[in-house]
Coordinates of C-alpha atoms and ligand atoms in Angstrom, one line a residue:
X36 CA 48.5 6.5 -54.8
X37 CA 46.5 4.3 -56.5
X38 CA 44.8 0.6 -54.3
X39 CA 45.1 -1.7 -57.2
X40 CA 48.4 -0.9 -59.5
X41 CA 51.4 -1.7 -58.0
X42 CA 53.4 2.2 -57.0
X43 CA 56.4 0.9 -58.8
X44 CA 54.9 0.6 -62.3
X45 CA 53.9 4.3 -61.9
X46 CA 55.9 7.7 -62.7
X47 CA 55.0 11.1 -62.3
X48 CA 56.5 13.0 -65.1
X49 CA 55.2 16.2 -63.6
X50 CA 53.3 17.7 -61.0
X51 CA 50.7 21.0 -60.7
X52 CA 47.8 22.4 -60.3
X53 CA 45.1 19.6 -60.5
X54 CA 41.9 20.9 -62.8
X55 CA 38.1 20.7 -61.6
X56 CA 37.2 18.0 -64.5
X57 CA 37.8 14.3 -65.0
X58 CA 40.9 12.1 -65.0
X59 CA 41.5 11.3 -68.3
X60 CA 43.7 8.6 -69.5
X61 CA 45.5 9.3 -72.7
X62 CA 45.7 5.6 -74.3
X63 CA 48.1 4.8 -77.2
X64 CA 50.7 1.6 -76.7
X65 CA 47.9 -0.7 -74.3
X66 CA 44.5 0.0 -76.3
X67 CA 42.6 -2.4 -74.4
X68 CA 40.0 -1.8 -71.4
X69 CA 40.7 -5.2 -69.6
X70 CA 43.9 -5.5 -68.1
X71 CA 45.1 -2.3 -68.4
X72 CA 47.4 -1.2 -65.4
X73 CA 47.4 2.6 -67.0
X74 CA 43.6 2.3 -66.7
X75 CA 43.1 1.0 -63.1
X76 CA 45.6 3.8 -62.1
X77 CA 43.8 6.6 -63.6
X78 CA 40.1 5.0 -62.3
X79 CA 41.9 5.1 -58.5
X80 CA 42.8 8.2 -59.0
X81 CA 39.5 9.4 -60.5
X82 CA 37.8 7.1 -57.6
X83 CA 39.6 9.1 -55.0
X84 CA 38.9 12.4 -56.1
X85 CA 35.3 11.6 -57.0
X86 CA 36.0 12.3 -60.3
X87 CA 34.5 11.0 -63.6
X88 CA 37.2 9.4 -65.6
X89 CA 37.9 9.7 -69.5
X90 CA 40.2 7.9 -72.1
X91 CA 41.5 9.3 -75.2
X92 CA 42.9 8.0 -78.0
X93 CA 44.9 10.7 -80.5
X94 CA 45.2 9.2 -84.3
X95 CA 47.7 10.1 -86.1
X96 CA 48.1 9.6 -89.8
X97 CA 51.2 8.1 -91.7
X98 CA 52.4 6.7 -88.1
X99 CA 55.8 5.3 -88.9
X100 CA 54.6 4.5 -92.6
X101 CA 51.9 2.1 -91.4
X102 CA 49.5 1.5 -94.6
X103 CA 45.5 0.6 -94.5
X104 CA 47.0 -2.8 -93.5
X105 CA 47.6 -1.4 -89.8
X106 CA 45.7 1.2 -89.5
X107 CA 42.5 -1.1 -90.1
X108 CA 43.1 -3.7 -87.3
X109 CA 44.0 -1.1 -84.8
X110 CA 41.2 1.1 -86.0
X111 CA 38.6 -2.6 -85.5
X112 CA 40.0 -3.1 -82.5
X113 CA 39.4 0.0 -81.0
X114 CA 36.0 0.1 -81.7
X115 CA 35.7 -2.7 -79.8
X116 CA 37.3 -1.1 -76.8
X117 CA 35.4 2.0 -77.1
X118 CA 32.2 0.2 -76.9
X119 CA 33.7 -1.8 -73.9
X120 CA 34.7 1.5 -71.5
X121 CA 31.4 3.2 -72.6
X122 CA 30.0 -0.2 -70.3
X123 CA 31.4 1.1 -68.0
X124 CA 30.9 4.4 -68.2
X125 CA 34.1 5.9 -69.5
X126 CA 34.0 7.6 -72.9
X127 CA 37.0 7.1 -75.1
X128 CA 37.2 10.4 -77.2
X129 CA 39.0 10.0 -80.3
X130 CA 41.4 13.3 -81.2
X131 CA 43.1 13.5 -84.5
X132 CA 46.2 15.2 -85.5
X133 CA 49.8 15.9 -83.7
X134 CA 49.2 14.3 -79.8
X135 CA 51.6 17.5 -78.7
X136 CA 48.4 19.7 -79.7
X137 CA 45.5 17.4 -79.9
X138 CA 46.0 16.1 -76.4
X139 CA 46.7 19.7 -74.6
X140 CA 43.4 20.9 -76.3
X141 CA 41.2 18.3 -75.2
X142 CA 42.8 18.6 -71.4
X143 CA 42.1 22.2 -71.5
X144 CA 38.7 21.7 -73.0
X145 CA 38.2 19.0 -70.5
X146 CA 39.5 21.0 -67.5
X147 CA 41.3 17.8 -66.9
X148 CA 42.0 17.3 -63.1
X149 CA 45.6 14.9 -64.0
X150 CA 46.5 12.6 -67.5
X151 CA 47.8 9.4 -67.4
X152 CA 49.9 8.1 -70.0
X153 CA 51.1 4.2 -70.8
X154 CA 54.7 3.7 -71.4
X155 CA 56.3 2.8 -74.9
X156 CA 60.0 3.5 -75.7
X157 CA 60.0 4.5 -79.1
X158 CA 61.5 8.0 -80.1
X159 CA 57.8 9.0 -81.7
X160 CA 56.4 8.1 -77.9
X161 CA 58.8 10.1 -76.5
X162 CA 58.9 13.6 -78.0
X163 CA 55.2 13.4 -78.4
X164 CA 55.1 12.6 -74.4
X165 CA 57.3 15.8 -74.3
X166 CA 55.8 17.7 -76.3
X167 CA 52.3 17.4 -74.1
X168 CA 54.5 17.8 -70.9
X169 CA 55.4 21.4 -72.1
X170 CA 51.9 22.8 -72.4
X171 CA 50.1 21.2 -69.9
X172 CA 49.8 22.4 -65.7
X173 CA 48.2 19.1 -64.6
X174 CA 49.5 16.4 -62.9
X175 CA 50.9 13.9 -65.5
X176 CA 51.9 10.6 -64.5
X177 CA 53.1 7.2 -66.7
X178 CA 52.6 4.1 -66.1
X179 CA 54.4 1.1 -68.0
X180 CA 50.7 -1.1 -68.8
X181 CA 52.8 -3.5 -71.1
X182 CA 55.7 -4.7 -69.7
X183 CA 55.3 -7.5 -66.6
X184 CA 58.3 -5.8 -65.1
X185 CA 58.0 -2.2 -65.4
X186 CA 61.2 -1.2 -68.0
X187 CA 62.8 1.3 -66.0
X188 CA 63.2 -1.2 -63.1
X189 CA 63.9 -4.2 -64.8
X190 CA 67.7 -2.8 -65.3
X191 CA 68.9 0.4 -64.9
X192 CA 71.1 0.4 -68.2
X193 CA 70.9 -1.7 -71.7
X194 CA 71.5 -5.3 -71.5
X195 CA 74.2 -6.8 -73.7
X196 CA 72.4 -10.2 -73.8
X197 CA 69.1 -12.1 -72.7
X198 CA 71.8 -14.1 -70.2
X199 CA 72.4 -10.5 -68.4
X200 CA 69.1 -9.8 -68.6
X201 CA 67.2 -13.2 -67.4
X202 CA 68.4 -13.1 -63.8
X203 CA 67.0 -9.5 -63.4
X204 CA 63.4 -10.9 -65.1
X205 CA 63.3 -13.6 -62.7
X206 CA 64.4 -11.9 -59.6
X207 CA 61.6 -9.5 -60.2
X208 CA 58.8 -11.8 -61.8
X209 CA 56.6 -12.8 -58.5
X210 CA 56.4 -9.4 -57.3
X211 CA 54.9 -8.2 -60.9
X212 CA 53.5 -11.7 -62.4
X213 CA 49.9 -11.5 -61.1
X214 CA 46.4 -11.2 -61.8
X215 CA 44.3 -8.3 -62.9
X216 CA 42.0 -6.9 -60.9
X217 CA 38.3 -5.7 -62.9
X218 CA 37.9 -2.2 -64.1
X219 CA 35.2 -1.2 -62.1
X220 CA 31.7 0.3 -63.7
X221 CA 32.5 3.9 -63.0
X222 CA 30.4 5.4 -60.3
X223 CA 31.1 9.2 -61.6
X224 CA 29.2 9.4 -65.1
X225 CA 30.9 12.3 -67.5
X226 CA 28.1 12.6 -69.8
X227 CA 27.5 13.1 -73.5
X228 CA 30.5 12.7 -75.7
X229 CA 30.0 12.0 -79.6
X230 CA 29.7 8.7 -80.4
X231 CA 32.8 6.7 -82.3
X232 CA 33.0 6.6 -85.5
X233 CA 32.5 4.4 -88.2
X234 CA 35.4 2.5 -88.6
X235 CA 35.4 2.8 -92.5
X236 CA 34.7 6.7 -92.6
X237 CA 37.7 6.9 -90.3
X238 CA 39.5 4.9 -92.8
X239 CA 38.3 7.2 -95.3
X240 CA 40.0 10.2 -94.2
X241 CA 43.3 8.7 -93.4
X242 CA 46.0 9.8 -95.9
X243 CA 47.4 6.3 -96.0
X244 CA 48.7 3.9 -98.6
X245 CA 46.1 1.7 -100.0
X246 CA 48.6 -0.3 -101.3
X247 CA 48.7 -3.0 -98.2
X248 CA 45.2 -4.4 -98.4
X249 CA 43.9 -5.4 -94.9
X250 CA 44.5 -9.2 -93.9
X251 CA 41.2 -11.4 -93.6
X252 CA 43.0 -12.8 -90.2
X253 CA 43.7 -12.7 -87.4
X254 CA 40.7 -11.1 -86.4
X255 CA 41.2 -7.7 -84.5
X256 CA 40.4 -6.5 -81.0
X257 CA 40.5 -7.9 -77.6
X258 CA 37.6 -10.4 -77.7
X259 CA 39.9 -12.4 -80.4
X260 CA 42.7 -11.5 -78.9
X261 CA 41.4 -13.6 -76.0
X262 CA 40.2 -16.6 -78.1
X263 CA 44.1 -16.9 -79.9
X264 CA 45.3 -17.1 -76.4
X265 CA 42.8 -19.3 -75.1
X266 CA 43.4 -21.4 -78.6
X267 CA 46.9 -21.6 -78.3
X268 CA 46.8 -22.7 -74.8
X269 CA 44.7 -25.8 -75.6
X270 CA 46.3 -26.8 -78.6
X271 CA 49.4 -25.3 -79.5
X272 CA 51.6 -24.8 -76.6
X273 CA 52.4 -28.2 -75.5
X274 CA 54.2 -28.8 -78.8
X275 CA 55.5 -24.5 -79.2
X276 CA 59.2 -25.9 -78.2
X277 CA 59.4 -28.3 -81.1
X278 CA 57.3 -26.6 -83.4
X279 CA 57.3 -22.8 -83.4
X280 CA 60.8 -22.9 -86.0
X281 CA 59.1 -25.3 -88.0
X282 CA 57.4 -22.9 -90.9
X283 CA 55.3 -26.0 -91.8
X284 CA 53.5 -26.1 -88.8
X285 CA 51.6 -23.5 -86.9
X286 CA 53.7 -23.9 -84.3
X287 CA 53.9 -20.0 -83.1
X288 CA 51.2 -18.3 -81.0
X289 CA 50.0 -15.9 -83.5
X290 CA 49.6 -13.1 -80.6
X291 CA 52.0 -10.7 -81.5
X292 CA 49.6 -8.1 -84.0
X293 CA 47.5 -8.3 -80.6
X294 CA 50.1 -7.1 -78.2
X295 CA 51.6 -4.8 -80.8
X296 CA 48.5 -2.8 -80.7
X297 CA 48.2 -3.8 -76.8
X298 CA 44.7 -5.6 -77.6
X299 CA 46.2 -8.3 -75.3
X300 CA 48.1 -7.6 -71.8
X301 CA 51.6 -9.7 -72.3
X302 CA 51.4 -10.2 -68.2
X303 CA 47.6 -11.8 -69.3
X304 CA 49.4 -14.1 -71.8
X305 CA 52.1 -14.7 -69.1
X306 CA 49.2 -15.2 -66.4
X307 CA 47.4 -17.7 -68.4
X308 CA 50.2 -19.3 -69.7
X309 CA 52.1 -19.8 -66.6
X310 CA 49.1 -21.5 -65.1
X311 CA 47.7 -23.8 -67.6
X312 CA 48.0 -27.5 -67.7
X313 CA 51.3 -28.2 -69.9
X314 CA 54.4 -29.8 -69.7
X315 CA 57.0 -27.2 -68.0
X316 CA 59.3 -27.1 -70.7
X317 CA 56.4 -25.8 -72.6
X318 CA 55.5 -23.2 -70.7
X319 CA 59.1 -22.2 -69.9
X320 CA 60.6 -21.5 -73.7
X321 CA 57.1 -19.4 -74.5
X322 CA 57.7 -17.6 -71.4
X323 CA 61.1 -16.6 -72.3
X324 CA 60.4 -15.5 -75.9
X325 CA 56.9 -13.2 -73.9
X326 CA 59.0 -12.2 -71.4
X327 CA 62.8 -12.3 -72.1
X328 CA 63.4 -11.5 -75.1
X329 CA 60.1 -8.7 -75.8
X330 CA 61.2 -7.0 -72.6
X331 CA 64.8 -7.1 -73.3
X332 CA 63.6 -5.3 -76.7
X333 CA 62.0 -2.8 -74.1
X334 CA 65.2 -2.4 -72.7
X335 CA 67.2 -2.3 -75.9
X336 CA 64.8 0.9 -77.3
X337 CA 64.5 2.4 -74.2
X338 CA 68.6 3.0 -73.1
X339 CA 70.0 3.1 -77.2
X340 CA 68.2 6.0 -78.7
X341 CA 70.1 4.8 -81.9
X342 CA 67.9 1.5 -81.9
X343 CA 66.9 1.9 -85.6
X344 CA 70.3 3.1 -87.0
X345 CA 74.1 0.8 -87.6
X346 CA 75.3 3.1 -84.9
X347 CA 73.4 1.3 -82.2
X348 CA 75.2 -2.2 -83.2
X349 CA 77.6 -2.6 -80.5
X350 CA 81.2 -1.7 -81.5
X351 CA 82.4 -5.5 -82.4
X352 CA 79.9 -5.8 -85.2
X353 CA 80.3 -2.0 -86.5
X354 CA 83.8 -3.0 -87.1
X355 CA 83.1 -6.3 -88.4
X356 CA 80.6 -4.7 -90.9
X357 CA 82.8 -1.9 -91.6
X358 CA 85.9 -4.4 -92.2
X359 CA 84.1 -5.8 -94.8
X360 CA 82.4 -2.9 -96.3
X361 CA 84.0 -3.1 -99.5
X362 CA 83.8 -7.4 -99.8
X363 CA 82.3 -8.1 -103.2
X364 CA 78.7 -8.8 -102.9
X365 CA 77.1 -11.9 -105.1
X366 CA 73.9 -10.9 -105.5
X367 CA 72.4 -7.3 -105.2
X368 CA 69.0 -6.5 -104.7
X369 CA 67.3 -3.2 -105.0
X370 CA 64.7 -2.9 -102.4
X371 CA 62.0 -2.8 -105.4
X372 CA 63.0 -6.4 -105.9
X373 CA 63.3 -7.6 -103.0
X374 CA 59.8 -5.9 -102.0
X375 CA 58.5 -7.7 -105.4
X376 CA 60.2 -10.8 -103.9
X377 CA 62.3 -11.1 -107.4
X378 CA 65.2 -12.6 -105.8
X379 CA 67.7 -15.9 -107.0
X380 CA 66.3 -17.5 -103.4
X381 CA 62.8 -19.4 -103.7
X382 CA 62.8 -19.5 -99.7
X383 CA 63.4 -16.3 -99.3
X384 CA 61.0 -15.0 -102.0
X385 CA 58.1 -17.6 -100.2
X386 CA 59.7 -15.7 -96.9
X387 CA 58.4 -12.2 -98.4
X388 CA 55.8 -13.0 -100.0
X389 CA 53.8 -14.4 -96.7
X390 CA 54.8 -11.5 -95.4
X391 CA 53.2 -9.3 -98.0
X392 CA 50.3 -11.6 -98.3
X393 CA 49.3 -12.6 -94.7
X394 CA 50.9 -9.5 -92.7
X395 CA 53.1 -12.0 -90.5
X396 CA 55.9 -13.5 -91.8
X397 CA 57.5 -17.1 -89.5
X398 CA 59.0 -15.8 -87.1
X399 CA 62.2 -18.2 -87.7
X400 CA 62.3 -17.3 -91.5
X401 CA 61.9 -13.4 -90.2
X402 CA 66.0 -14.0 -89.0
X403 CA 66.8 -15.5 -92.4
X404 CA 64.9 -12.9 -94.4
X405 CA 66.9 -9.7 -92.6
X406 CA 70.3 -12.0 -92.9
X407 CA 69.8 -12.1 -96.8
X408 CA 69.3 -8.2 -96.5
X409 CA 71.9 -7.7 -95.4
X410 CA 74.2 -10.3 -97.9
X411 CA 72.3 -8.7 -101.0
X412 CA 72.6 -5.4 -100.0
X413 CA 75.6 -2.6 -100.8
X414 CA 76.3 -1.6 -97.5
X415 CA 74.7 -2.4 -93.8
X416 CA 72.7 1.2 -93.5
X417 CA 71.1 0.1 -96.5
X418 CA 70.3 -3.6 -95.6
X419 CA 69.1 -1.9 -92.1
X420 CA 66.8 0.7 -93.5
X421 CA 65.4 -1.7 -95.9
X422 CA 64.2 -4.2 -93.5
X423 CA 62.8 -2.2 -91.6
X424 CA 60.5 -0.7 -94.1
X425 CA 59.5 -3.8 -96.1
X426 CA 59.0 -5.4 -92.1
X427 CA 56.8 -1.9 -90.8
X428 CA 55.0 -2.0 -94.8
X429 CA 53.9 -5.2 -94.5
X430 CA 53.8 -6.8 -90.8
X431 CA 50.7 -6.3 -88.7
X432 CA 53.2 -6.4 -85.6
X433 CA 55.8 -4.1 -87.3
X434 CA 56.5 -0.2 -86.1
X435 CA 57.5 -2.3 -82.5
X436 CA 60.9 -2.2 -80.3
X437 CA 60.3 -6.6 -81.1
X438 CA 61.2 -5.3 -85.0
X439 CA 64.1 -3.3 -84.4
X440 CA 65.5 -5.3 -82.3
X441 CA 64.9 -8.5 -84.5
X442 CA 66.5 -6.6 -87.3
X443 CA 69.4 -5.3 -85.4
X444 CA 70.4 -8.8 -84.1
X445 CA 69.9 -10.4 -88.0
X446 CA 71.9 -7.4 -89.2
X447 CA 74.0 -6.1 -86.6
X448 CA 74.9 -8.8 -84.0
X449 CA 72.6 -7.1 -81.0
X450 CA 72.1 -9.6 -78.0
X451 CA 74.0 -12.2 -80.0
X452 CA 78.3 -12.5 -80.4
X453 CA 80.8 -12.8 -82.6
X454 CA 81.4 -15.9 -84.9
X455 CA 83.5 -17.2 -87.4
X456 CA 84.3 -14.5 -90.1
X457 CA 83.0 -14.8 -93.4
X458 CA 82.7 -12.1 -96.5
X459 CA 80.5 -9.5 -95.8
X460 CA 79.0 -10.6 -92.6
X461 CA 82.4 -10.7 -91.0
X462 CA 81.8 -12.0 -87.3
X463 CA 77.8 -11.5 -87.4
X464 CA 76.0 -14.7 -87.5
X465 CA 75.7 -16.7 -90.8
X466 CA 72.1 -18.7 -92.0
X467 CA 72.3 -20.4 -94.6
X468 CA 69.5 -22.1 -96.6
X469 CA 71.0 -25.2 -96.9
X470 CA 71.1 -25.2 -92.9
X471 CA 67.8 -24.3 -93.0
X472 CA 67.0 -27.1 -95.5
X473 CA 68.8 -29.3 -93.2
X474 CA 66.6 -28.5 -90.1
X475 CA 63.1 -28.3 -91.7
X476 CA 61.0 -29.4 -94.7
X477 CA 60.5 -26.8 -96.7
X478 CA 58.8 -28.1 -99.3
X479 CA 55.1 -27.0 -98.5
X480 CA 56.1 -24.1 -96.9
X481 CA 57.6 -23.3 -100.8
X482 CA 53.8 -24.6 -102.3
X483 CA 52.1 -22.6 -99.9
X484 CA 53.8 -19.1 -101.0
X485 CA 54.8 -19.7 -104.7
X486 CA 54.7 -17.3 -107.2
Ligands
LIG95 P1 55.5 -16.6 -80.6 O1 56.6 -17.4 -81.0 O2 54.2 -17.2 -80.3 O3 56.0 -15.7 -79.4 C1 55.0 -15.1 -78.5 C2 55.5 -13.6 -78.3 O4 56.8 -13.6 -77.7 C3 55.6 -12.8 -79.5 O5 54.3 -12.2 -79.9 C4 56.5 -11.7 -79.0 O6 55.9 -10.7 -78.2 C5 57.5 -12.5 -78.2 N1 58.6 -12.9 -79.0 C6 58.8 -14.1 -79.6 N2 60.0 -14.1 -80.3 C7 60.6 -12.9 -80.0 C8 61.8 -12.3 -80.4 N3 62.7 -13.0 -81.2 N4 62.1 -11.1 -80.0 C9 61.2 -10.4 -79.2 N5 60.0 -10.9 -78.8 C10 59.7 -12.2 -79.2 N6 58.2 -9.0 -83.4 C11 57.2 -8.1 -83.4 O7 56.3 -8.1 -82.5 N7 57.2 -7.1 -84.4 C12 58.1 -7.0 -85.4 O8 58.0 -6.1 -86.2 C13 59.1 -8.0 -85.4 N8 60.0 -8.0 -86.4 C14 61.0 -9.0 -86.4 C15 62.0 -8.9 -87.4 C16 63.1 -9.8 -87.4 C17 64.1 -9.7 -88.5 C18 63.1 -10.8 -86.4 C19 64.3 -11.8 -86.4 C20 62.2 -10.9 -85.4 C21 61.1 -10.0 -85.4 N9 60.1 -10.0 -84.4 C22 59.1 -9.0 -84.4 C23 60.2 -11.0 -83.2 C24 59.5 -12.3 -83.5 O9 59.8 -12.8 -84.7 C25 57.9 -12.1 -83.4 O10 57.6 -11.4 -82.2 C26 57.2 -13.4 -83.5 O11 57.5 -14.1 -84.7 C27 55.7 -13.0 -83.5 O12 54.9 -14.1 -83.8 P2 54.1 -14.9 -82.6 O13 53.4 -13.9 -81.7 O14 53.3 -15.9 -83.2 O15 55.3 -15.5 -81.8
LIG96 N1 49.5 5.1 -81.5 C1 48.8 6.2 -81.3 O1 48.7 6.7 -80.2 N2 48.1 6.8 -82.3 C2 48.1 6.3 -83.6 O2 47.5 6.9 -84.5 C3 48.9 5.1 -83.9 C4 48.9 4.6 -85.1 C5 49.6 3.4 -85.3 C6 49.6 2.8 -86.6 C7 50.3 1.6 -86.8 C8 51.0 1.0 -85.7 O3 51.7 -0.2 -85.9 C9 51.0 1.6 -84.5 C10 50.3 2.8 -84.3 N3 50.3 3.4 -83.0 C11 49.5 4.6 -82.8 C12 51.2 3.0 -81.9 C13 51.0 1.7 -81.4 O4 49.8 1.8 -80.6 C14 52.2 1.2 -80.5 O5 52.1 2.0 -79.3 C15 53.6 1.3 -81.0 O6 53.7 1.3 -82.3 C16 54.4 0.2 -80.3 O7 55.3 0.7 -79.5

């Protein structure tokens, strides 16, 4: 197997005949050349074989509904990594179209000798992963790049609640949380390939919705990505546990559009973080958000295949929701309104229109925005499937397990429990603004995002 990657993060999906041609490494959740475990696998196994070594990346247009928005920073950002593999000598090929043909031709162009894939729960991920498995021979093997503990061992079912699931985390943590060794210059050269593209002509050609304009920040790719970790680490984390719900402050660490797109390794975050000088509280509640609760939102997408629908709610809050279907609602919203932020609630409205206007909305107002949804909207398959398309419209870290899983706890109780009843929400967990107003100064948060 492979000298550098730990075996366990590593799955062979299939075996077969191996071809004469290169290793290539089909990249698409981890589109980074540093710290890539699905990388350093497929370099050892072209090392072994002598083999040159190839990445591809397969773009596909009207992904999930993402808009210019998204499709610009990932589009920046790999650019960046392209030109960072060509140093070392591994061509990233960019395919375009369905991955369950697009990848199988350029393997069979390629005579590929095995394809390794990185590991991402989402339904898309997974029928376009079965889709290449069904007309390929080669070996093809996955390898789970993102999460520190690879999903499939971190529990062998879905957890009900980060308490279940924290033990498992840190049982596991010091045999995954470690360094990363260098991708290696490599020694087997595959020759011409056509250069990437232009960014902008790319952009061109994809049949996506101008309507999101790109965001001027954060800056794309993985040599920012590295400067907003190194940033946050000198100046932000210390104070993260008593600022990051404060919408006044920039207490958050602004990483996740980077590990979205996989620009930044989480177990590089988690690496850095756990060794930098800061108090230990510090380090220990941004740990548990990096670690915890994004893997547990792993976990959640990768055992409930209903992750985006009411039916994956567990059955308390289905029949809390459903026994208070018919309460009378006090406000309704269509989702042009709400999308237009034209609602009775100025925090709310400031709440959206970050979102639409900076592509990441607080992540502590993101709980009270899907709450509202759900309060102004007819009935909770409506609430859910609007939040999730204002969130994956407008978020540069939407169209992630993190979102569904956000919205699924705001809306349907996942990973959280039962409390008091109330109309419409029955047991699921109340915010109100006035608690909110209680907690945090909201006044230049309001200035910053009037109308
Ligand atoms: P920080 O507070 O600096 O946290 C660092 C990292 O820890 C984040 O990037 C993320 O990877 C992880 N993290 C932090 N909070 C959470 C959480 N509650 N659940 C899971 N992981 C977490 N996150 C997304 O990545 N994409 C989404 O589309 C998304 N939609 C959300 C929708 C709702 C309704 C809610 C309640 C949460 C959503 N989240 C989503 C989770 C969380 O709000 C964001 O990850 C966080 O605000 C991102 O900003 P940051 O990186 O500056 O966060
Ligand atoms: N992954 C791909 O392999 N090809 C794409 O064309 C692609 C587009 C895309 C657009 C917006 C977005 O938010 C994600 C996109 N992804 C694409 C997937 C992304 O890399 C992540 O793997 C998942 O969205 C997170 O699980």
């Amino acid at each position: 197997m492979s000298a550098r990657v730990h075996p366990r993060r590593v799955r062979r999906l299939k075996g077969g005949p191996e071809g004469p041609g290169p290793v290539v490494y089909w990249l698409s959740r981890d589109q980074r050349a540093r710290d890539n475990w699905a990388l350093l696998f497929a370099q050892d196994l072209a090392l072994e074989a002598a083999r040159p070594l190839v990445a591809v990346f397969c773009l596909v247009p009207a992904f999930l509904g993402a808009t210019r928005r998204q499709y610009a920073f990932m589009l920046r950002g790999l650019a960046q990594t392209a030109a960072e593999l060509a140093r070392h000598r591994i061509p990233l090929l960019l395919a375009e179209g369905r991955p369950e043909e697009e990848i199988p031709r350029v393997l069979a162009r390629l005579r590929a000798r095995a394809l390794v894939t990185d590991f991402d729960p989402l339904r898309i991920k997974r029928e376009w992963k079965a889709g290449v498995l069904a007309r390929v021979p080669l070996p093809v093997y996955e390898v789970d790049a993102h999460n520190l503990i690879p999903c499939w061992l971190a529990s062998p079912h879905q957890e009900w609640a980060a308490y279940s699931f924290r033990p498992k985390v840190r049982r596991a943590l010091p045999e995954f949380l470690t360094d990363f060794p260098d991708l290696e210059p490599h020694p087997h050269p595959f020759g011409e390939v056509p250069p990437w593209p232009p960014v902008e002509d790319v952009l061109a050609r994809l049949p996506v919705d101008p309507g999101v304009e790109e965001v001027p920040h954060p800056q794309p790719g993985e040599v920012a990505a590295h400067k907003a970790l190194a940033d946050f680490i000198a100046r932000r984390l210390a104070a993260y546990p008593q600022d990051r719900n404060d919408p006044s402050r920039q207490g958050q660490s602004g990483l996740s559009p980077y590990l979205h797109f996989g620009q930044l390794a989480p177990q590089r975050a988690a690496w850095e973080v756990y060794h930098a000088e800061a108090p230990p509280e510090a380090k220990e509640t941004f740990l548990e958000e990096l670690i915890v609760r994004r893997e547990l939102s792993d976990n959640f997408c990768y055992y409930q295949p209903r992750y985006d629908q009411v039916a994956g709610f567990p059955a308390w809050a289905r029949k809390t929701l459903d026994d208070h279907r018919r309460d009378p609602r006090e406000y309704l919203y269509s989702r042009e309104k709400l999308e237009a932020a034209c609602t009775h609630d100025d925090l709310w409205n400031a709440a959206q229109r970050e979102m639409v206007l900076t592509g990441k909305m607080h992540g502590y107002l993101r709980m009270y925005w899907a709450k509202k949804i759900l309060e102004w909207s007819p009935d909770p398959e409506t609430a859910l499937e609007t939040a999730i398309y204002l969130n994956d419209r407008y978020e540069l870290d939407g169209r992630d397990p993190n979102g569904y899983v956000g919205i699924a706890w705001s809306i349907g109780g996942v990973h959280d429990r039962a409390f008091a009843e109330r109309p419409v929400f029955g047991k699921i967990r109340y915010m109100s603004r006035q608690s909110l107003a209680r907690k945090l100064d909201l006044r230049d948060y309001l200035l910053r995002f009037a109308p």
